[in-house]
Amino acid sequence: MAAKIYTFNKELVTKSSRRSPLILRMVILLFSMICGLYIFSFCIDQTNLFTQININPLRIQTIDRRNRPCRNTSIQEHDIPFVHFPNPHTFSRQECACNPVRYFAIISMQRSGSGWFETLLNSHMNLSSNGEIFGPRNRRNNVSVIFDTLDRVYNLDWLSSSAKNECSAAVGFKWMLNQGLMEFHEDIADYFNRRGVNVIFLFRRNILRRMVSLIANAYDKDAKLLNGTHKSHVHSPHEAQVLAKYKPALNITVLVSHLRGTEQMVARALERFKSTRHIVLYYEDIVTNQTKLVDVQEFLKLPRRNLTSLQVKIHSGPLQTQIDNFEDVRKLLKGTSYEKYISTDYRL
């Protein structure tokens, strides 16, 4: 009897041990299937993610720097409204996308030295001044057209011979008082304040000399003294001497009223744009004091550079050598507030 029981138990143990590997295999197989389903679903989710953000994981991605946020911790809080990071449509700023740019406008009058001054500024490697962009009337017919033009300039999309590379640190242009600026002064001043535009006023102290230059330049537009070519600015002493040979006769009947009108126009411009961040410069001061150019660079937060120009002054020397009817002019202005323009020693 004992032998039978032993035999039964042995068979039971043998059968149980045979079932155990089978069950273990089934458990392992079930676990593997569950893990496989989980991994498969995870891969599907990742594939959908790549598809949504349009990224191919098998390709090297190019970083678009134009849309990345730019931070510059060195910029002081009060200066933030005047610091910009343009995103031009016509080209990519590439590695300079986060280089800050400052906007400016040179407000002046014809024959006040603005052409010479602008060549000085453009000799700075980090600055682009694009000339008199509002000379053509179709660019200043109304405020909308003016704003569209300003937006193109300050977005670095205005292409000119003065435009620098994508790393420009300051961009602007010249704007004469009679080119729509005074007509739409309220809207333009608001635009300057809203967009953080720095205004550089440039005028002449001696407005009598400006009048001589203005009349002589108008004469040369018809006479074309330089081999049949009109030039408002020259780059050689010979050309300057040729143009300076013409000495205009001033109309003494309207001379005082014209001088007064010029003074009033300058005063109105300073008053109407006094709310802007601005600096006031005079041509004579820049010629006699080179530190004025340092002041401009500091005003625009530019690294200091030695600024140069190839332009040559046309009307130099005392006024009696520049005006045909000088004695009549001298007698007219004697005892008036404009006499100083004749008596002031000219050392430019």
CSV table of C-alpha atoms in Angstrom, one decimal:
chain,number,residue,atom,x,y,z
A,1,MET,CA,0.0,0.0,0.0
A,2,ALA,CA,2.8,2.4,0.8
A,3,ALA,CA,4.4,1.6,-2.5
A,4,LYS,CA,1.2,2.6,-4.3
A,5,ILE,CA,1.0,6.0,-2.5
A,6,TYR,CA,4.6,6.8,-3.2
A,7,THR,CA,4.1,6.0,-6.9
A,8,PHE,CA,1.0,8.2,-7.0
A,9,ASN,CA,2.8,11.2,-5.4
A,10,LYS,CA,5.7,10.8,-7.8
A,11,GLU,CA,3.4,10.9,-10.8
A,12,LEU,CA,1.6,14.0,-9.4
A,13,VAL,CA,4.9,15.9,-8.9
A,14,THR,CA,6.1,14.9,-12.3
A,15,LYS,CA,2.9,16.2,-13.9
A,16,SER,CA,3.0,19.4,-11.9
A,17,SER,CA,6.6,20.1,-12.9
A,18,ARG,CA,5.7,19.6,-16.5
A,19,ARG,CA,2.8,22.1,-16.3
A,20,SER,CA,4.9,24.8,-14.6
A,21,PRO,CA,7.2,25.7,-17.7
A,22,LEU,CA,4.1,25.9,-19.9
A,23,ILE,CA,2.4,28.3,-17.6
A,24,LEU,CA,5.6,30.3,-17.2
A,25,ARG,CA,6.0,30.6,-21.0
A,26,MET,CA,2.4,31.7,-21.3
A,27,VAL,CA,2.9,34.4,-18.6
A,28,ILE,CA,6.1,35.6,-20.4
A,29,LEU,CA,4.4,35.7,-23.7
A,30,LEU,CA,1.5,37.7,-22.4
A,31,PHE,CA,3.8,40.2,-20.7
A,32,SER,CA,5.8,40.5,-23.9
A,33,MET,CA,2.6,41.2,-25.9
A,34,ILE,CA,1.5,43.9,-23.4
A,35,CYS,CA,5.0,45.5,-23.5
A,36,GLY,CA,4.9,45.4,-27.3
A,37,LEU,CA,1.5,47.1,-27.5
A,38,TYR,CA,2.7,49.8,-25.1
A,39,ILE,CA,5.9,50.5,-27.1
A,40,PHE,CA,3.9,50.5,-30.4
A,41,SER,CA,1.4,53.0,-29.0
A,42,PHE,CA,4.2,55.2,-27.7
A,43,CYS,CA,5.9,55.2,-31.1
A,44,ILE,CA,2.7,56.2,-32.8
A,45,ASP,CA,2.3,59.2,-30.4
A,46,GLN,CA,5.9,60.3,-31.1
A,47,THR,CA,5.3,60.0,-34.9
A,48,ASN,CA,2.2,62.2,-34.6
A,49,LEU,CA,4.2,64.8,-32.6
A,50,PHE,CA,6.9,65.0,-35.3
A,51,THR,CA,4.2,65.4,-38.0
A,52,GLN,CA,2.4,68.1,-36.1
A,53,ILE,CA,5.5,70.3,-35.7
A,54,ASN,CA,6.8,69.4,-39.2
A,55,ILE,CA,10.1,67.9,-38.1
A,56,ASN,CA,11.7,65.0,-39.8
A,57,PRO,CA,13.8,63.2,-37.1
A,58,LEU,CA,16.1,61.8,-39.9
A,59,ARG,CA,17.1,65.2,-41.2
A,60,ILE,CA,19.4,67.9,-39.7
A,61,GLN,CA,17.2,70.8,-38.7
A,62,THR,CA,18.0,74.5,-39.6
A,63,ILE,CA,17.3,77.0,-36.8
A,64,ASP,CA,15.3,80.0,-37.9
A,65,ARG,CA,16.9,82.8,-35.9
A,66,ARG,CA,14.5,85.4,-37.2
A,67,ASN,CA,11.7,84.3,-35.0
A,68,ARG,CA,13.6,83.5,-31.8
A,69,PRO,CA,13.1,85.9,-28.9
A,70,CYS,CA,16.0,88.4,-28.4
A,71,ARG,CA,17.1,89.4,-25.0
A,72,ASN,CA,19.9,91.9,-24.2
A,73,THR,CA,20.5,92.3,-20.5
A,74,SER,CA,22.8,95.2,-21.0
A,75,ILE,CA,20.0,97.5,-22.2
A,76,GLN,CA,18.8,99.8,-19.5
A,77,GLU,CA,15.1,99.9,-18.7
A,78,HIS,CA,14.6,103.6,-19.8
A,79,ASP,CA,16.3,102.8,-23.1
A,80,ILE,CA,14.1,99.8,-24.1
A,81,PRO,CA,11.6,101.9,-26.2
A,82,PHE,CA,14.4,103.0,-28.5
A,83,VAL,CA,15.9,99.5,-29.0
A,84,HIS,CA,14.5,97.4,-31.8
A,85,PHE,CA,15.1,94.0,-33.5
A,86,PRO,CA,13.8,94.3,-37.1
A,87,ASN,CA,12.7,91.3,-39.1
A,88,PRO,CA,13.2,92.4,-42.7
A,89,HIS,CA,11.2,90.7,-45.5
A,90,THR,CA,13.8,91.2,-48.2
A,91,PHE,CA,16.7,89.4,-46.5
A,92,SER,CA,17.7,87.5,-43.3
A,93,ARG,CA,19.8,89.2,-40.6
A,94,GLN,CA,21.2,85.7,-39.8
A,95,GLU,CA,23.6,85.8,-36.8
A,96,CYS,CA,22.8,89.5,-36.3
A,97,ALA,CA,19.1,88.9,-35.7
A,98,CYS,CA,19.5,89.7,-32.1
A,99,ASN,CA,21.7,92.7,-32.6
A,100,PRO,CA,19.7,95.8,-31.4
A,101,VAL,CA,19.0,98.6,-34.0
A,102,ARG,CA,18.1,102.2,-33.2
A,103,TYR,CA,16.0,104.3,-35.5
A,104,PHE,CA,16.7,107.9,-36.3
A,105,ALA,CA,15.7,110.8,-38.6
A,106,ILE,CA,17.8,113.8,-39.5
A,107,ILE,CA,15.4,116.8,-39.7
A,108,SER,CA,16.9,119.7,-41.6
A,109,MET,CA,16.5,122.3,-44.4
A,110,GLN,CA,18.1,122.4,-47.8
A,111,ARG,CA,21.6,123.8,-47.9
A,112,SER,CA,22.2,123.4,-44.2
A,113,GLY,CA,25.0,120.9,-44.4
A,114,SER,CA,22.8,117.8,-44.1
A,115,GLY,CA,24.4,116.1,-47.2
A,116,TRP,CA,27.9,116.5,-45.7
A,117,PHE,CA,26.6,115.5,-42.3
A,118,GLU,CA,25.0,112.4,-43.7
A,119,THR,CA,28.2,111.3,-45.4
A,120,LEU,CA,30.0,111.6,-42.1
A,121,LEU,CA,27.4,109.4,-40.4
A,122,ASN,CA,27.5,106.8,-43.2
A,123,SER,CA,31.3,106.5,-42.7
A,124,HIS,CA,30.4,104.7,-39.5
A,125,MET,CA,30.4,100.9,-40.3
A,126,ASN,CA,27.3,100.3,-38.1
A,127,LEU,CA,25.1,103.1,-39.4
A,128,SER,CA,22.9,103.4,-42.5
A,129,SER,CA,21.3,106.8,-43.5
A,130,ASN,CA,19.3,106.5,-46.7
A,131,GLY,CA,19.2,110.1,-47.9
A,132,GLU,CA,16.1,112.3,-48.7
A,133,ILE,CA,13.6,109.5,-49.1
A,134,PHE,CA,10.6,112.0,-49.1
A,135,GLY,CA,11.9,114.1,-51.9
A,136,PRO,CA,9.4,112.5,-54.4
A,137,ARG,CA,5.9,113.8,-53.8
A,138,ASN,CA,4.3,110.4,-54.2
A,139,ARG,CA,5.9,109.3,-51.0
A,140,ARG,CA,4.3,112.1,-48.9
A,141,ASN,CA,0.8,112.5,-50.4
A,142,ASN,CA,-0.8,111.4,-47.1
A,143,VAL,CA,-0.1,110.0,-43.7
A,144,SER,CA,-0.7,106.4,-44.7
A,145,VAL,CA,1.9,106.6,-47.6
A,146,ILE,CA,4.4,108.3,-45.2
A,147,PHE,CA,3.9,105.6,-42.6
A,148,ASP,CA,4.3,102.8,-45.1
A,149,THR,CA,7.6,104.4,-46.3
A,150,LEU,CA,8.8,104.8,-42.7
A,151,ASP,CA,8.0,101.2,-41.9
A,152,ARG,CA,10.0,100.0,-44.8
A,153,VAL,CA,13.0,102.1,-43.8
A,154,TYR,CA,13.0,101.0,-40.1
A,155,ASN,CA,12.3,97.3,-41.0
A,156,LEU,CA,15.6,97.5,-43.0
A,157,ASP,CA,13.6,96.8,-46.2
A,158,TRP,CA,14.6,100.1,-47.9
A,159,LEU,CA,17.4,99.4,-50.3
A,160,SER,CA,19.8,102.2,-51.2
A,161,SER,CA,23.5,102.7,-51.9
A,162,SER,CA,23.9,103.7,-48.2
A,163,ALA,CA,22.4,100.5,-46.8
A,164,LYS,CA,24.8,98.5,-44.7
A,165,ASN,CA,24.8,94.8,-44.1
A,166,GLU,CA,22.4,92.9,-41.8
A,167,CYS,CA,24.4,94.0,-38.7
A,168,SER,CA,23.5,97.7,-38.9
A,169,ALA,CA,23.1,99.2,-35.4
A,170,ALA,CA,21.3,102.4,-36.5
A,171,VAL,CA,19.2,103.1,-39.5
A,172,GLY,CA,17.5,106.4,-40.7
A,173,PHE,CA,17.3,109.1,-43.3
A,174,LYS,CA,17.1,112.8,-44.0
A,175,TRP,CA,13.8,114.7,-43.9
A,176,MET,CA,13.6,118.3,-45.0
A,177,LEU,CA,11.0,120.6,-43.3
A,178,ASN,CA,9.2,121.3,-46.7
A,179,GLN,CA,8.8,117.6,-47.5
A,180,GLY,CA,5.5,116.9,-45.8
A,181,LEU,CA,7.0,116.9,-42.3
A,182,MET,CA,5.4,120.1,-41.1
A,183,GLU,CA,2.1,119.4,-42.9
A,184,PHE,CA,1.5,116.2,-41.0
A,185,HIS,CA,3.6,117.0,-37.9
A,186,GLU,CA,1.2,115.7,-35.3
A,187,ASP,CA,0.9,112.3,-36.8
A,188,ILE,CA,4.6,112.1,-37.5
A,189,ALA,CA,5.5,113.1,-34.0
A,190,ASP,CA,3.2,110.5,-32.6
A,191,TYR,CA,4.8,107.9,-34.9
A,192,PHE,CA,8.3,108.9,-33.7
A,193,ASN,CA,7.3,108.6,-30.1
A,194,ARG,CA,5.4,105.3,-30.7
A,195,ARG,CA,8.2,103.7,-32.6
A,196,GLY,CA,11.1,105.1,-30.6
A,197,VAL,CA,12.7,107.2,-33.3
A,198,ASN,CA,15.6,109.4,-32.3
A,199,VAL,CA,15.4,112.8,-34.0
A,200,ILE,CA,18.6,114.7,-35.0
A,201,PHE,CA,17.9,118.4,-35.8
A,202,LEU,CA,20.5,120.0,-38.0
A,203,PHE,CA,20.3,123.7,-38.9
A,204,ARG,CA,22.6,126.6,-39.8
A,205,ARG,CA,23.3,129.4,-37.4
A,206,ASN,CA,24.1,131.8,-40.2
A,207,ILE,CA,20.9,131.6,-42.3
A,208,LEU,CA,22.2,134.4,-44.6
A,209,ARG,CA,25.0,132.0,-45.8
A,210,ARG,CA,22.3,129.4,-46.3
A,211,MET,CA,20.4,131.7,-48.5
A,212,VAL,CA,23.5,132.4,-50.6
A,213,SER,CA,24.0,128.6,-51.0
A,214,LEU,CA,20.4,128.1,-51.8
A,215,ILE,CA,20.3,130.7,-54.6
A,216,ALA,CA,23.6,129.5,-56.1
A,217,ASN,CA,22.4,125.9,-56.1
A,218,ALA,CA,19.2,126.9,-57.9
A,219,TYR,CA,21.2,128.8,-60.5
A,220,ASP,CA,23.4,125.8,-61.2
A,221,LYS,CA,20.4,123.6,-61.9
A,222,ASP,CA,19.9,125.6,-65.1
A,223,ALA,CA,23.5,126.8,-65.8
A,224,LYS,CA,25.2,123.4,-65.1
A,225,LEU,CA,28.6,125.0,-64.7
A,226,LEU,CA,30.5,121.7,-64.3
A,227,ASN,CA,30.7,120.6,-67.9
A,228,GLY,CA,27.0,120.6,-68.4
A,229,THR,CA,26.3,118.7,-65.2
A,230,HIS,CA,24.5,120.0,-62.1
A,231,LYS,CA,26.0,119.0,-58.8
A,232,SER,CA,24.7,119.9,-55.4
A,233,HIS,CA,27.8,118.6,-53.6
A,234,VAL,CA,31.4,118.2,-54.9
A,235,HIS,CA,34.4,116.2,-54.0
A,236,SER,CA,37.3,118.2,-55.3
A,237,PRO,CA,38.6,121.8,-54.7
A,238,HIS,CA,38.5,122.5,-58.5
A,239,GLU,CA,34.8,121.7,-58.7
A,240,ALA,CA,34.2,123.9,-55.6
A,241,GLN,CA,36.1,126.8,-57.2
A,242,VAL,CA,34.1,126.5,-60.4
A,243,LEU,CA,30.7,126.7,-58.6
A,244,ALA,CA,31.9,129.4,-56.2
A,245,LYS,CA,32.6,131.8,-59.1
A,246,TYR,CA,28.9,132.6,-59.4
A,247,LYS,CA,28.0,135.3,-56.9
A,248,PRO,CA,24.3,135.9,-56.5
A,249,ALA,CA,22.7,139.3,-56.0
A,250,LEU,CA,20.2,139.1,-53.2
A,251,ASN,CA,16.8,140.8,-53.4
A,252,ILE,CA,17.0,143.3,-50.6
A,253,THR,CA,13.3,144.1,-50.9
A,254,VAL,CA,12.3,140.7,-49.5
A,255,LEU,CA,15.6,139.7,-47.8
A,256,VAL,CA,14.6,140.5,-44.2
A,257,SER,CA,11.2,138.8,-44.5
A,258,HIS,CA,12.9,135.6,-45.9
A,259,LEU,CA,15.4,135.6,-43.1
A,260,ARG,CA,12.6,136.0,-40.5
A,261,GLY,CA,10.6,133.3,-42.2
A,262,THR,CA,13.5,130.8,-42.0
A,263,GLU,CA,13.9,131.6,-38.3
A,264,GLN,CA,10.2,131.0,-37.6
A,265,MET,CA,10.2,127.7,-39.5
A,266,VAL,CA,13.1,126.4,-37.5
A,267,ALA,CA,11.4,127.5,-34.2
A,268,ARG,CA,8.1,125.8,-35.2
A,269,ALA,CA,9.9,122.6,-36.0
A,270,LEU,CA,11.6,122.5,-32.7
A,271,GLU,CA,8.3,123.2,-30.9
A,272,ARG,CA,6.3,120.6,-32.8
A,273,PHE,CA,8.8,117.8,-32.2
A,274,LYS,CA,9.9,118.7,-28.7
A,275,SER,CA,8.1,115.6,-27.3
A,276,THR,CA,10.5,113.3,-29.2
A,277,ARG,CA,13.9,112.1,-28.0
A,278,HIS,CA,16.1,114.6,-29.9
A,279,ILE,CA,19.4,116.4,-30.2
A,280,VAL,CA,19.9,119.9,-31.8
A,281,LEU,CA,23.0,120.4,-33.9
A,282,TYR,CA,24.2,123.4,-35.9
A,283,TYR,CA,26.4,123.0,-39.0
A,284,GLU,CA,28.9,125.6,-37.9
A,285,ASP,CA,29.4,123.9,-34.5
A,286,ILE,CA,30.2,120.5,-36.2
A,287,VAL,CA,32.8,122.1,-38.5
A,288,THR,CA,34.6,123.9,-35.6
A,289,ASN,CA,34.1,121.3,-32.9
A,290,GLN,CA,34.7,117.6,-33.7
A,291,THR,CA,33.3,116.6,-30.3
A,292,LYS,CA,29.8,117.2,-31.7
A,293,LEU,CA,30.2,114.1,-33.8
A,294,VAL,CA,31.1,112.2,-30.6
A,295,ASP,CA,27.8,113.6,-29.1
A,296,VAL,CA,25.9,112.2,-32.1
A,297,GLN,CA,27.4,108.7,-31.7
A,298,GLU,CA,26.7,108.7,-28.0
A,299,PHE,CA,23.1,109.9,-28.7
A,300,LEU,CA,22.6,106.8,-31.0
A,301,LYS,CA,24.5,104.5,-28.6
A,302,LEU,CA,27.1,103.7,-31.2
A,303,PRO,CA,30.7,102.6,-30.7
A,304,ARG,CA,32.8,105.7,-31.1
A,305,ARG,CA,34.5,106.0,-34.5
A,306,ASN,CA,36.4,108.6,-36.5
A,307,LEU,CA,33.9,109.9,-39.0
A,308,THR,CA,35.1,111.3,-42.3
A,309,SER,CA,33.7,112.8,-45.6
A,310,LEU,CA,35.0,113.3,-49.1
A,311,GLN,CA,32.8,116.3,-49.7
A,312,VAL,CA,34.4,119.7,-50.3
A,313,LYS,CA,32.8,123.0,-49.2
A,314,ILE,CA,31.8,125.2,-52.0
A,315,HIS,CA,31.2,128.7,-50.5
A,316,SER,CA,34.1,129.4,-48.2
A,317,GLY,CA,35.7,132.7,-47.1
A,318,PRO,CA,34.0,136.0,-46.0
A,319,LEU,CA,30.5,136.9,-47.3
A,320,GLN,CA,31.7,139.9,-49.2
A,321,THR,CA,33.3,137.5,-51.7
A,322,GLN,CA,30.1,135.5,-52.1
A,323,ILE,CA,27.4,138.2,-52.6
A,324,ASP,CA,27.4,140.4,-55.7
A,325,ASN,CA,25.5,143.3,-54.0
A,326,PHE,CA,27.2,142.9,-50.7
A,327,GLU,CA,27.2,146.6,-49.8
A,328,ASP,CA,23.5,146.9,-50.3
A,329,VAL,CA,22.9,143.9,-48.1
A,330,ARG,CA,25.2,145.2,-45.4
A,331,LYS,CA,23.4,148.6,-45.3
A,332,LEU,CA,20.0,146.9,-45.2
A,333,LEU,CA,20.9,144.6,-42.2
A,334,LYS,CA,22.9,147.2,-40.2
A,335,GLY,CA,21.2,147.8,-36.9
A,336,THR,CA,18.9,144.7,-37.2
A,337,SER,CA,19.2,141.4,-35.4
A,338,TYR,CA,20.5,140.0,-38.7
A,339,GLU,CA,23.6,142.2,-38.8
A,340,LYS,CA,25.4,139.5,-36.8
A,341,TYR,CA,25.4,137.2,-39.9
A,342,ILE,CA,27.7,139.7,-41.7
A,343,SER,CA,29.9,140.8,-38.8
A,344,THR,CA,30.6,137.3,-37.5
A,345,ASP,CA,34.1,136.2,-38.3
A,346,TYR,CA,34.0,133.2,-40.6
A,347,ARG,CA,36.6,130.6,-39.7
A,348,LEU,CA,35.1,127.5,-41.4
